[in-house]
Structure formats: C-alpha cells, structure tokens
XYZ file of C-alpha atoms in Angstrom:
664
model
C 0.000 0.000 0.000
C 2.880 2.337 0.846
C 4.589 1.503 -2.476
C 1.430 2.425 -4.411
C 1.128 5.720 -2.545
C 4.778 6.503 -3.282
C 4.274 5.718 -6.988
C 1.247 7.984 -7.173
C 3.232 10.770 -5.528
C 6.074 10.315 -8.025
C 3.679 10.423 -10.963
C 2.012 13.502 -9.523
C 5.364 15.216 -9.131
C 6.228 14.378 -12.740
C 2.969 15.890 -13.997
C 3.461 19.024 -11.916
C 7.055 19.313 -13.167
C 5.966 18.983 -16.809
C 3.538 21.875 -16.255
C 5.984 24.028 -14.327
C 8.663 23.698 -17.010
C 6.555 25.864 -19.298
C 5.281 29.382 -18.695
C 1.531 28.913 -19.133
C 0.401 32.326 -17.875
C -1.029 35.184 -19.921
C -1.972 38.753 -19.008
C -4.311 41.288 -20.554
C -2.730 44.091 -22.620
C -3.109 46.539 -19.712
C -1.664 44.013 -17.270
C -4.664 44.038 -14.915
C -5.998 40.537 -15.645
C -3.808 37.441 -15.365
C -4.705 33.846 -16.197
C -2.545 30.895 -15.167
C -3.064 27.416 -16.604
C -1.768 24.452 -14.610
C -2.066 20.671 -14.245
C -2.876 18.919 -10.992
C -1.285 15.663 -9.811
C -3.684 13.660 -12.035
C -2.849 15.657 -15.140
C -6.189 17.513 -15.071
C -5.932 21.085 -16.428
C -7.020 24.018 -14.263
C -7.167 27.787 -14.707
C -6.799 30.635 -12.207
C -7.893 34.203 -12.947
C -6.599 37.199 -10.979
C -7.560 40.848 -11.382
C -5.250 43.571 -10.043
C -3.267 40.915 -8.197
C -6.247 39.442 -6.345
C -8.051 36.170 -7.167
C -11.422 36.540 -8.908
C -12.204 32.938 -9.726
C -10.540 29.671 -10.580
C -11.482 26.756 -12.761
C -10.063 23.810 -10.790
C -11.150 21.349 -13.454
C -11.261 21.804 -17.218
C -12.059 19.517 -20.145
C -14.729 17.198 -21.488
C -15.813 13.599 -21.004
C -16.565 11.102 -23.760
C -17.616 7.479 -24.079
C -14.631 5.185 -24.480
C -11.828 7.748 -24.489
C -10.196 9.815 -21.750
C -10.443 13.498 -22.670
C -9.988 14.904 -19.172
C -6.859 13.663 -17.371
C -3.349 12.263 -17.571
C -2.060 15.245 -19.535
C 1.460 16.587 -19.732
C 2.328 19.866 -21.398
C 3.902 19.493 -24.850
C 4.382 23.117 -25.855
C 3.063 26.653 -25.403
C 2.385 29.156 -28.168
C 1.788 32.866 -27.658
C 0.514 35.666 -29.796
C -0.758 39.226 -29.454
C -3.072 41.183 -31.694
C -4.154 44.811 -31.909
C -6.388 45.518 -34.910
C -9.560 47.464 -35.643
C -12.220 45.898 -37.824
C -15.467 47.227 -39.282
C -18.939 45.689 -39.107
C -21.579 46.126 -41.802
C -23.870 47.092 -38.903
C -23.758 47.045 -35.124
C -23.920 49.068 -31.945
C -20.424 50.239 -32.857
C -19.408 50.097 -36.490
C -15.680 49.975 -35.682
C -14.396 47.427 -33.152
C -10.944 47.201 -31.609
C -9.613 43.686 -31.014
C -6.652 43.995 -28.635
C -5.657 40.799 -26.877
C -2.881 38.521 -25.691
C -3.229 34.782 -26.134
C -1.581 31.600 -24.961
C -2.325 28.175 -26.404
C -1.162 25.324 -24.172
C -1.002 21.971 -25.970
C -0.896 18.824 -23.850
C -0.996 15.079 -24.470
C -2.206 12.070 -22.490
C -1.287 8.350 -22.741
C -4.452 7.593 -24.750
C -3.096 9.694 -27.628
C -5.442 12.619 -26.969
C -3.995 16.054 -27.702
C -5.750 18.941 -25.996
C -5.008 22.592 -26.639
C -6.496 24.983 -24.114
C -6.509 28.394 -25.818
C -6.813 31.365 -23.451
C -7.326 34.873 -24.860
C -7.188 37.933 -22.590
C -8.576 41.385 -23.329
C -8.572 44.426 -21.062
C -12.255 43.695 -20.337
C -12.136 39.950 -19.804
C -11.161 36.666 -21.372
C -12.254 33.609 -23.268
C -10.955 30.045 -23.278
C -11.841 27.015 -25.339
C -10.867 23.395 -25.900
C -9.314 22.135 -29.143
C -9.147 18.341 -29.247
C -7.244 16.035 -31.590
C -7.948 12.389 -30.832
C -7.263 9.003 -32.492
C -11.029 8.403 -32.832
C -13.088 9.116 -35.954
C -16.023 10.332 -33.877
C -16.929 10.853 -30.234
C -19.972 10.923 -28.000
C -19.520 13.780 -25.527
C -21.203 12.861 -22.250
C -20.214 15.762 -19.982
C -18.243 18.949 -19.619
C -16.046 19.232 -16.536
C -15.452 22.993 -16.650
C -15.944 24.244 -13.104
C -15.834 27.891 -12.037
C -15.205 28.697 -8.369
C -15.553 32.284 -7.177
C -13.038 33.647 -4.668
C -15.817 35.152 -2.529
C -19.564 35.579 -2.414
C -21.260 38.370 -4.298
C -24.521 39.357 -5.942
C -25.804 37.863 -9.203
C -28.499 38.411 -11.830
C -29.685 35.575 -14.034
C -32.566 33.487 -15.277
C -33.030 29.875 -14.232
C -31.213 27.249 -16.263
C -33.529 25.796 -18.904
C -32.951 23.761 -22.044
C -36.176 25.010 -23.607
C -36.731 28.723 -23.012
C -35.128 32.008 -21.981
C -38.495 33.662 -21.325
C -38.051 33.571 -17.570
C -37.969 36.266 -14.876
C -34.650 37.630 -13.651
C -33.454 36.736 -10.164
C -31.240 38.944 -8.042
C -29.499 36.531 -5.673
C -26.271 36.016 -3.761
C -23.917 33.815 -5.775
C -24.154 31.249 -3.008
C -27.944 31.006 -3.390
C -28.015 30.206 -7.131
C -28.846 26.572 -7.872
C -28.592 26.786 -11.654
C -28.563 29.566 -14.197
C -28.477 30.230 -17.871
C -25.970 32.615 -19.365
C -25.220 35.485 -19.576
C -24.747 35.162 -15.821
C -23.967 38.605 -14.416
C -22.412 39.223 -11.002
C -21.048 41.961 -8.733
C -18.157 40.798 -6.585
C -16.259 43.302 -4.469
C -15.312 46.223 -6.708
C -15.821 44.265 -9.934
C -18.730 43.469 -12.193
C -18.592 40.425 -14.419
C -20.582 38.172 -16.686
C -20.104 34.537 -17.712
C -21.304 33.504 -21.150
C -20.069 31.717 -24.272
C -18.990 32.774 -27.758
C -19.059 31.180 -31.215
C -21.607 28.468 -30.402
C -21.636 26.074 -33.384
C -22.438 22.358 -33.593
C -22.457 22.037 -29.804
C -25.129 22.270 -27.089
C -25.560 25.432 -25.072
C -23.971 25.700 -21.650
C -25.622 26.701 -18.415
C -24.273 26.733 -14.862
C -25.106 24.164 -12.193
C -24.073 24.772 -8.574
C -21.724 22.219 -7.008
C -21.062 24.051 -3.731
C -21.918 27.584 -2.526
C -19.309 29.288 -4.723
C -18.664 26.651 -7.427
C -20.578 26.181 -10.665
C -20.137 23.432 -13.225
C -20.833 23.820 -16.945
C -23.914 21.793 -17.824
C -24.694 20.969 -21.478
C -28.179 20.561 -22.946
C -28.568 16.828 -23.710
C -29.890 14.930 -26.698
C -32.811 12.531 -26.101
C -30.459 9.590 -25.350
C -28.570 11.603 -22.714
C -25.490 12.173 -24.870
C -24.541 15.851 -24.896
C -22.944 16.040 -28.370
C -21.790 13.887 -31.241
C -18.595 15.300 -32.704
C -15.723 14.365 -34.967
C -12.529 13.021 -33.456
C -10.922 16.430 -33.934
C -13.122 19.314 -32.804
C -13.193 22.755 -31.211
C -15.659 23.883 -28.534
C -17.295 27.293 -28.146
C -15.411 29.828 -26.056
C -16.274 30.033 -22.357
C -16.214 33.760 -21.643
C -15.802 36.100 -18.705
C -16.413 39.829 -19.126
C -15.016 42.100 -16.391
C -15.583 45.763 -15.595
C -15.245 48.342 -12.846
C -18.715 49.715 -13.610
C -21.841 47.797 -14.497
C -22.069 49.634 -17.831
C -18.552 48.453 -18.738
C -20.091 45.041 -19.432
C -22.513 46.562 -21.945
C -19.717 48.461 -23.681
C -17.556 45.355 -24.106
C -16.997 43.844 -27.575
C -15.357 40.710 -26.162
C -18.041 38.285 -27.381
C -17.867 39.640 -30.936
C -14.069 39.572 -30.950
C -14.083 35.850 -30.140
C -15.974 35.121 -33.356
C -14.506 34.794 -36.831
C -14.797 37.501 -39.515
C -17.768 37.542 -41.864
C -18.230 34.628 -44.232
C -20.506 36.784 -46.406
C -18.417 38.722 -48.917
C -21.063 41.129 -50.217
C -23.043 42.517 -47.290
C -24.624 45.441 -49.164
C -28.080 43.827 -48.896
C -27.838 43.592 -45.106
C -29.411 46.816 -43.828
C -30.814 47.749 -40.409
C -34.352 49.063 -40.503
C -37.397 50.118 -38.518
C -40.629 48.215 -38.978
C -44.308 47.936 -38.043
C -46.831 45.102 -38.254
C -50.015 43.491 -36.971
C -48.301 41.455 -34.233
C -49.480 43.431 -31.165
C -53.171 43.210 -32.066
C -52.914 39.434 -32.037
C -51.487 39.384 -28.525
C -54.117 41.861 -27.360
C -56.771 39.608 -28.900
C -58.253 42.190 -31.254
C -56.893 40.242 -34.228
C -55.979 36.603 -34.883
C -53.478 34.616 -36.935
C -56.056 32.490 -38.765
C -58.305 33.490 -41.638
C -61.710 34.799 -40.577
C -63.483 37.969 -39.416
C -60.619 39.025 -37.118
C -57.751 37.984 -39.371
C -54.855 40.437 -39.023
C -52.857 39.621 -42.145
C -55.280 40.665 -44.866
C -54.568 42.482 -48.112
C -56.452 45.551 -46.906
C -54.514 45.648 -43.635
C -51.222 45.080 -45.427
C -51.709 47.977 -47.841
C -52.695 50.250 -44.948
C -49.540 49.354 -43.000
C -47.362 49.865 -46.060
C -48.866 53.330 -46.556
C -48.230 54.148 -42.895
C -44.625 52.986 -43.123
C -43.975 54.979 -46.284
C -45.416 58.130 -44.700
C -43.413 57.805 -41.469
C -39.834 56.989 -42.528
C -40.252 53.323 -41.617
C -38.467 50.822 -43.831
C -40.289 47.543 -43.177
C -43.637 45.863 -42.544
C -44.157 42.419 -41.004
C -47.248 40.232 -41.218
C -47.745 37.161 -39.054
C -50.525 34.739 -39.910
C -50.293 35.402 -43.667
C -49.665 31.759 -44.622
C -51.782 28.644 -44.569
C -51.474 26.298 -41.621
C -52.302 28.399 -38.573
C -55.500 26.394 -38.221
C -53.202 23.463 -37.270
C -51.851 25.288 -34.212
C -51.814 22.947 -31.232
C -52.245 19.949 -33.519
C -49.755 18.701 -36.090
C -48.047 22.117 -36.202
C -47.692 22.020 -39.984
C -47.550 25.216 -42.026
C -47.199 26.080 -45.689
C -44.445 28.677 -46.023
C -45.284 29.671 -49.587
C -49.056 29.610 -49.967
C -50.904 32.579 -48.422
C -54.417 32.599 -47.053
C -57.012 33.585 -49.643
C -57.443 37.053 -48.114
C -53.707 37.869 -48.345
C -52.706 38.642 -51.945
C -48.971 38.117 -51.549
C -47.902 39.134 -55.035
C -49.996 42.313 -55.001
C -48.743 43.237 -51.534
C -45.092 42.613 -52.465
C -45.497 44.730 -55.614
C -47.217 47.528 -53.678
C -44.455 47.535 -51.054
C -41.760 47.770 -53.746
C -43.566 50.660 -55.414
C -43.759 52.476 -52.061
C -40.095 51.828 -51.233
C -41.009 49.674 -48.237
C -39.505 46.274 -47.378
C -42.001 43.429 -46.971
C -41.065 40.911 -44.265
C -42.158 37.279 -44.154
C -42.875 35.261 -41.018
C -42.269 31.533 -40.600
C -43.673 29.993 -37.436
C -42.521 26.385 -37.144
C -44.412 25.382 -33.999
C -41.270 23.382 -33.194
C -41.844 21.025 -36.126
C -38.225 21.082 -37.322
C -38.370 18.196 -39.856
C -41.332 19.801 -41.620
C -39.707 23.230 -41.714
C -36.367 21.933 -42.973
C -38.175 20.103 -45.764
C -39.806 23.364 -46.912
C -37.464 26.213 -46.017
C -35.364 26.326 -49.172
C -38.452 26.394 -51.382
C -39.816 29.193 -49.194
C -36.662 31.312 -49.185
C -36.274 30.954 -52.933
C -39.828 32.248 -53.354
C -39.204 35.191 -51.009
C -36.068 36.134 -52.937
C -38.070 36.078 -56.179
C -40.527 38.528 -54.607
C -37.710 40.865 -53.500
C -38.171 39.995 -49.817
C -34.962 40.257 -47.756
C -36.150 39.852 -44.150
C -37.592 36.812 -42.397
C -38.850 36.403 -38.844
C -38.780 32.815 -37.611
C -40.581 31.339 -34.607
C -40.236 28.126 -32.602
C -43.110 28.283 -30.107
C -43.799 24.718 -29.068
C -41.729 21.683 -28.193
C -39.412 20.056 -30.724
C -40.407 16.595 -31.856
C -38.888 13.309 -30.664
C -37.708 14.689 -27.332
C -35.173 17.197 -28.638
C -34.542 20.370 -26.652
C -34.447 23.826 -28.265
C -30.983 24.457 -26.818
C -29.424 21.066 -27.582
C -26.874 20.341 -30.293
C -29.821 19.391 -32.525
C -31.346 22.850 -32.027
C -28.064 24.706 -32.485
C -27.430 22.840 -35.740
C -30.907 23.654 -37.028
C -30.717 27.361 -36.229
C -27.352 27.520 -37.990
C -28.688 25.768 -41.103
C -31.375 28.433 -41.316
C -28.801 31.244 -40.998
C -26.578 29.853 -43.736
C -29.450 29.070 -46.098
C -30.886 32.552 -45.600
C -27.494 34.045 -46.464
C -27.512 32.151 -49.770
C -30.833 33.782 -50.678
C -29.959 37.269 -49.437
C -32.291 37.150 -46.431
C -31.826 38.754 -42.988
C -33.123 36.911 -39.926
C -35.078 37.818 -36.791
C -35.340 34.630 -34.691
C -37.885 34.152 -31.908
C -37.672 31.278 -29.428
C -34.030 31.111 -30.584
C -30.788 29.652 -29.427
C -29.032 32.402 -27.465
C -26.781 34.842 -29.253
C -23.046 34.184 -28.883
C -21.654 36.738 -31.327
C -22.114 34.753 -34.544
C -23.565 37.911 -36.080
C -19.952 38.874 -36.796
C -19.453 35.740 -38.904
C -22.995 35.644 -40.303
C -24.142 39.299 -40.297
C -27.523 38.356 -41.773
C -28.326 37.036 -38.252
C -29.667 40.415 -37.208
C -31.631 40.036 -33.999
C -33.311 37.515 -31.732
C -35.883 37.351 -28.979
C -34.473 35.097 -26.245
C -36.078 36.750 -23.187
C -39.498 37.858 -21.991
C -40.537 40.333 -24.669
C -43.315 42.883 -24.989
C -46.032 40.261 -25.553
C -45.880 39.268 -21.880
C -47.487 42.616 -21.072
C -50.589 41.721 -23.098
C -51.684 38.611 -21.196
C -49.702 38.251 -17.954
C -48.423 40.267 -15.022
C -46.085 41.882 -17.541
C -42.522 43.147 -17.458
C -41.691 45.565 -14.663
C -39.502 48.629 -14.983
C -36.950 46.794 -12.821
C -36.899 43.993 -15.399
C -36.268 46.560 -18.131
C -33.394 48.004 -16.069
C -31.914 44.513 -15.724
C -32.290 43.386 -19.349
C -29.362 45.471 -20.743
C -26.977 44.083 -18.110
C -27.830 40.421 -18.655
C -29.623 39.269 -21.827
C -28.392 42.136 -24.007
C -24.764 41.339 -23.173
C -25.143 38.439 -25.594
C -26.390 40.568 -28.492
C -29.350 42.440 -30.017
C -32.897 41.660 -28.907
C -36.174 41.997 -30.775
C -38.087 43.119 -27.700
C -40.663 44.891 -29.935
C -40.816 48.170 -27.934
C -42.901 51.287 -28.106
C -46.485 50.787 -26.899
C -48.286 54.146 -26.648
C -51.744 52.925 -25.553
C -50.381 52.210 -22.074
C -53.702 51.094 -20.551
C -54.987 49.305 -23.705
C -58.008 51.599 -23.913
C -58.567 50.835 -27.587
C -58.348 47.062 -27.126
C -60.517 47.010 -24.007
C -63.210 48.930 -25.851
C -63.442 46.002 -28.280
C -66.027 43.826 -26.535
C -65.386 40.843 -28.784
C -61.664 40.584 -28.295
C -60.122 37.251 -27.399
C -58.472 37.112 -23.980
C -55.439 34.935 -23.326
C -54.722 33.144 -20.056
C -58.031 34.111 -18.474
C -59.097 37.631 -17.602
C -56.707 40.189 -19.167
C -58.738 43.245 -18.182
C -56.118 44.420 -15.677
C -53.142 43.980 -17.976
C -51.270 47.103 -19.020
C -47.816 48.458 -19.770
C -45.883 48.831 -16.523
C -43.890 51.920 -17.543
C -44.581 55.483 -18.600
C -44.961 56.444 -22.229
C -41.635 58.314 -22.108
C -39.933 55.079 -21.063
C -41.579 53.271 -23.959
C -39.959 55.797 -26.293
C -36.603 55.476 -24.520
C -36.684 51.700 -25.006
C -36.106 52.211 -28.748
C -32.643 53.454 -27.774
C -31.923 51.365 -24.675
C -32.882 47.921 -26.059
C -30.616 47.600 -29.068
C -31.813 45.895 -32.219
C -30.822 46.670 -35.812
C -34.373 45.644 -36.708
C -36.402 47.868 -34.392
C -40.190 47.732 -34.200
C -42.825 50.278 -33.350
C -44.985 47.525 -31.920
C -48.291 49.245 -31.105
C -51.358 49.330 -33.327
C -50.640 51.968 -35.950
C -53.923 53.689 -35.006
C -52.282 54.590 -31.696
C -49.421 56.351 -33.484
C -51.401 58.283 -36.068
C -51.396 61.976 -35.142
C -49.497 61.370 -31.878
C -46.885 64.125 -31.327
C -44.515 61.766 -29.493
C -44.313 59.413 -32.487
C -41.983 61.922 -34.088
C -39.187 60.303 -32.095
C -39.550 57.030 -33.999
C -39.823 58.832 -37.324
C -36.545 60.617 -36.540
C -34.862 57.568 -35.026
C -32.294 55.650 -37.082
C -31.799 51.952 -36.320
C -28.554 51.913 -38.320
C -26.187 53.344 -35.719
C -22.437 53.920 -35.978
C -21.492 54.329 -32.317
C -23.048 53.449 -28.968
C -22.167 53.754 -25.306
C -23.921 52.879 -22.072
C -23.131 56.021 -20.089
C -24.223 55.193 -16.568
C -26.517 52.936 -14.583
C -26.834 50.151 -12.064
C -28.337 46.712 -12.627
C -32.079 46.740 -11.978
C -32.071 50.429 -10.969
C -31.492 52.731 -13.928
C -29.626 53.100 -17.201
C -28.611 55.814 -19.684
C -27.531 54.908 -23.236
C -26.428 57.096 -26.164
C -26.118 56.155 -29.836
C -25.010 58.000 -32.954
C -26.265 57.459 -36.504
C -24.495 59.706 -38.977
C -24.475 63.208 -37.473
C -27.426 62.683 -35.136
C -27.366 61.298 -31.606
C -30.099 59.541 -29.650
C -30.266 59.121 -25.878
C -32.468 56.820 -23.837
C -32.777 56.721 -20.055
C -34.944 54.627 -17.778
C -35.489 53.983 -14.092
C -37.148 51.313 -11.989
C -40.107 51.917 -9.663
C -38.148 54.680 -7.933
C -38.416 58.267 -9.192
C -34.930 59.356 -10.168
C -33.022 62.430 -11.294
C -29.815 61.814 -13.218
C -27.331 64.429 -14.385
C -25.780 63.329 -17.666
C -22.747 65.165 -19.108
C -23.006 65.450 -22.892
C -19.325 64.908 -23.601
C -20.253 62.218 -26.137
C -21.509 64.920 -28.557
C -19.079 66.282 -31.133
C -17.174 69.256 -29.666
C -17.806 72.636 -31.230
C -21.227 71.662 -32.595
C -24.525 73.063 -31.309
C -27.386 70.592 -31.327
C -31.145 71.002 -31.224
C -32.173 68.590 -28.480
C -35.768 67.369 -28.644
C -36.539 65.898 -25.218
C -39.394 63.438 -24.601
C -39.845 63.235 -20.835
C -42.258 62.233 -18.086
C -44.712 64.917 -17.019
C -43.987 65.589 -13.314
C -47.395 67.222 -12.878
C -49.287 63.984 -13.554
C -49.366 60.497 -12.072
C -50.707 58.987 -15.305
C -48.217 56.777 -17.115
C -49.479 58.227 -20.393
C -48.483 61.771 -19.413
C -45.447 63.193 -21.189
C -43.917 66.475 -22.290
C -41.784 67.469 -25.277
C -39.195 70.213 -24.946
C -36.610 71.655 -27.334
C -33.269 73.109 -26.213
C -29.942 73.991 -27.780
C -27.062 72.051 -26.228
C -23.377 71.323 -26.804
C -20.831 68.809 -25.579
C -19.906 71.236 -22.778
C -23.415 70.994 -21.278
C -25.053 68.488 -18.956
C -28.625 67.285 -19.195
C -30.704 66.942 -16.042
C -32.962 63.930 -16.600
C -35.991 63.795 -14.304
C -37.821 60.457 -14.377
C -41.078 59.484 -12.711
C -41.427 56.080 -11.044
C -41.223 53.470 -13.857
C -40.322 56.349 -16.139
C -37.772 57.414 -18.666
C -36.558 60.020 -21.084
C -35.592 59.994 -24.769
C -33.682 62.694 -26.640
C -32.755 63.354 -30.251
C -29.736 65.579 -30.880
C -29.620 67.118 -34.355
C -26.864 69.528 -35.447
C -28.273 73.050 -35.592
C -29.238 74.020 -39.111
C -29.570 70.452 -40.393
C-alpha cells in the first residue's frame, strides 16, 4: 500500500514538473488581468484568474468527457504558443461600427497516454477573457457525455440571471447572492467586491448550449443541454468547442460596452453585405397578442390584403423601412395539432404578389414570417423552397418562430437545435435574407461571422405585457446588463396605448390566459420611447397598433430615429435600478434613459456629442405634474458637448432625446 502511494506521488510530481517547465500564464494588454493554466497531480488542467493581483475565480477542473476515451486527465504539457493582436475591424452594422480587437493569447497543448492532444486556448482582453478546448484524438467520432469545466468564485457576491432551462429564456430575472443560485443560464452577471462580471459563451456552433449548475456555494459546473439519449454532443474526433467567456468591468455599464463576445468570433463569411441593412418596422403582431386580431383566416384575421396595404402606406409616410405580417400563410389552423404550415401559400385574403409589388412601389420592405411550432423536420423540408420564393418577390427579411416543443424529445438548446438554427442562418445568407429569430438559441456573437443574423428574442418580450403580469420597470433596467450582453434583442418596444383603452373597448376581443382586463404596460410612455434606444436591435419595431401612433406628437421620435447606428455607449446605470444609453447614426445622436419603480433624477454630461457643434435637443420626458403613465412632455433646447442634461424620471419612467446639429 505504501509503495502504491509513493508511486502515485512520483507520478504527480512528474505531472506538476511537466507543467511548471513551461510558462503557461497570460496577461491582458493593460496588465490588470492574469490567467494561469496548470495541471494537478492527475494531469487535469485548471485555470486561475486574478484581477489587479487578487483572485477573482478559478477553474479547478477543465475539459470534457466522452464514451470510451479519456479526454480529461493524464495530460502533460507538450508546448506553449503565444501571440498578441491589436487591430480594428469594421462591421456592416452594429452598436459600434468599428471594433478594436486587442488581446494577448496563450495556447497550451498537452498530451495524455491515450493519444489525446488537448489545446487549451486562453485569450485575454482588457475587459475579460475567453478560453476554449481544441481536441485532436485518435477516434473518428466521439460521444460527448459531460463537460467538466468548473468555475469557483473567490468570494460571495450578488448575481443576476434566469433559471437554467434547455427550452426557453423567457423567464424572470433573479437577483441573488452567488451562493444562493442553484442553476442559471448565461449570460450570468455578477457583482463581486469592486468588480462586475458576466459569464457567457462565444461562437456556439455544432455544440449544445452551456448553463451553470451549482456544485457548492461558490462553485458552478458547466452543464450541457442533452440529446434525447442523454449524450450531450456527437462530434468528430478532432473538434473545437465554443469559447467560455468572462467579461469584467469596474462599472456595471462596462459590461454593456464590451466587444469581447464579438471579438471571439470569426470575420464575416458573407463577402457582399450590401443587402444587409438595419431598418425600422411595423406590423399586426401586437393586435394578435391583445386579442383584437388573430393569426387564422376569418373575421378578425390580421394579415389581410387591406390591412397590409394600410400598414405599407403608414410605413412609407413615417420613414419606416419595413412591414411584417404574421398569420399570412396557410397552416395556422393546425396550431396545437400537427403544427404544420405552408411557407409559400398565403391565405385567400392575403394577396402576396400584389402586396409585395405595392411595397416595392412604395419603397417599403415586406417581411415574411415563418412559425414552425417546433416542427423542425417539416420546416427543414420546406425552407429552401420558401426562401427561394421570397427572394423572387424581393423579400430580404424573415422572422422565424419556434413556439412549441421540438419533436422526438429534442430540446431547443441542444446540439440538434443549435445545428438547425445555424442551417437556417446559412441558407438565408444564400438567398440574401436577414433573420429575426424568436424562441431562438441564445446569441453568442455569430452575427460577426454571419451578419444576416440580425436580432433575436431570447427573453421575456413585450407580448408578456398583453396577457400576464407583464414586465416591470426593474426587469427593463436589468435586461441590458444580462440578456443584451449576448447581443441584439427583438423586444418589440414602443407601446403608446399604455392602458390598452382601444383594445378594451373592443367587446369581442379574445383574452389569453383568463381575464386580461387588468393587464397594461408597466412603464410610462416616455420610457416606452426610450426603449427604442436602450434595447438595441438593428431591426427595431414600433410595436403598437398603428392607429395609436397616427397623429401622436410623441411618435416623431420614432420617425426621426435611425436603427442603423455607428457608435453606442452605455453612459451610466446600475443593474435593476437605472440606465442611460447614447447612440449616434451619422451626425445625429439619440439618448435613452430609464429607471425602476423609484423616481430618479440623473445628471448626464453630454461629452459624447461632437465638440464645437450646437445641437437642437428634442426631449421626450415624463410629465412631473401627472401620475398617469401616459403623461409626457416634449421640450426643445440647444445644447453642446460642454453641457449636462438633467434627466428627471417618474417612477417606472424614462426620457428619450434626439440631438440634431443646428441648421440640419
């Protein structure tokens, strides 16, 4: 027994020595963040992360597990490669058109006795890091059964997340101590000491999504969405995983301003991106959730030729580029049954060719909508025929939906789901079609590589306000610091009929989930306007019934607003409390501010404006003289970058501002 113990100790010392003989550390360009890769006595890789010389978290166990082959232990370091990069690249669209990628990287390659080569690649930026696994094995294919990545925080802190789910992200946020979280999806945002951080993943392809499962009060293990047989992924013998990411900032808004997730994705695979254009849009979607219209053909059908022409006219008259119609195609009568749709044939009361021609003549983009109901085999059998038809009609934007469970026991967020969503993205690119995905796989920055992947839902959107307790102002002050860290969201903002007076006057409307008579928007109208700026999407909707916008003075903001921005910055805010965001499109700037249930006054310096230029600021603000959430005021002032703006917000309120150079 003593001899065996001595042998184990000698082997452990040899493994440790093989690791120590190489410098496996890497620091961020500014020197503040340091990551150190090591091997324990069993040859299991581990990672430690320090910020400003103090431990933030460690990953005491890295790697994957597979049937029949050891991918996780017995490693010795073979060699270490290093590189640094400092470049600026340009997006065809985005919150910031120009992105700086400045990082240091180490790639530690190790081997185990089973002939498995593992490279752990660690890339450090000034605002965080990413690491991934690159495996080369003697096998032709592998069945991945688990991921061992474990993250252990150095101390307790506060966190914001949704529960871990393999099926949906439409869950309420939880503000909890780290030690109280049982499981969580990502982005997983935390405040620990003087630092803010967020755990997520980047470049998710051909692999299940990751969420976090608590092992002890401060340790979380990566958990992968399984396939129906319990296997997590089927991969080739040589494969690369998504990046596991950690964003770090001194201020909460630093997380929003980070481009780390994008920088961990590859450059665009689409050579000609001239057809990919951000736009504003309207549609009949909100009426369906209010119950004044329906998806199926009949007396209350929303997607009719008459309705379509009216919406196209409204868009053309209001500087709105697109119109979307849900329920235009045959098959909605199957909802809740076989979930089969026809993605080419319209209902008899929707003259698709006439509508497409009318939209072209008016200079308005017609969008299509494909709801799959989770019937993936049926959709994949039809989607190329459908996209080819849309391209023939000059249609360049498609909204997809996946409401309903996938067949045969597959999860939305499993490898099966990730593969499907990616097939749709790549096929759409072939036909020159931009995508807006609802019930999606979460965004992980692939919009850099496939810039036709414009926006996604992936959280509780506006529709929850129509038939449930709704989304609170605190939720809206949390959203930018959690879900939106992953990428743009099609929240569908901008409801002006705050109390649903028009819908409630319709005595025949259909009510969802029981009595909806007390449902309403939980913010002020000024905050609804501000959400067009705060909740970033390159495809941005004015979601209310167009009747509620016609003749409304405050709708000028959306007419003036430009979804195709060049620069953005979250200026100040705290998670769940308040936020201020500014964006620039061309020479004009837009500002959005919002608070939670607490009335708040914020002083915002305007240093982001161009110096030496005087701007006409049109301010859409809460009316302090009224307690009605519909009350607002519009004010014009002349301001420069040397000024500060005093933003006064009512409880659940907000403020939106357009800045236009004087004389323009």
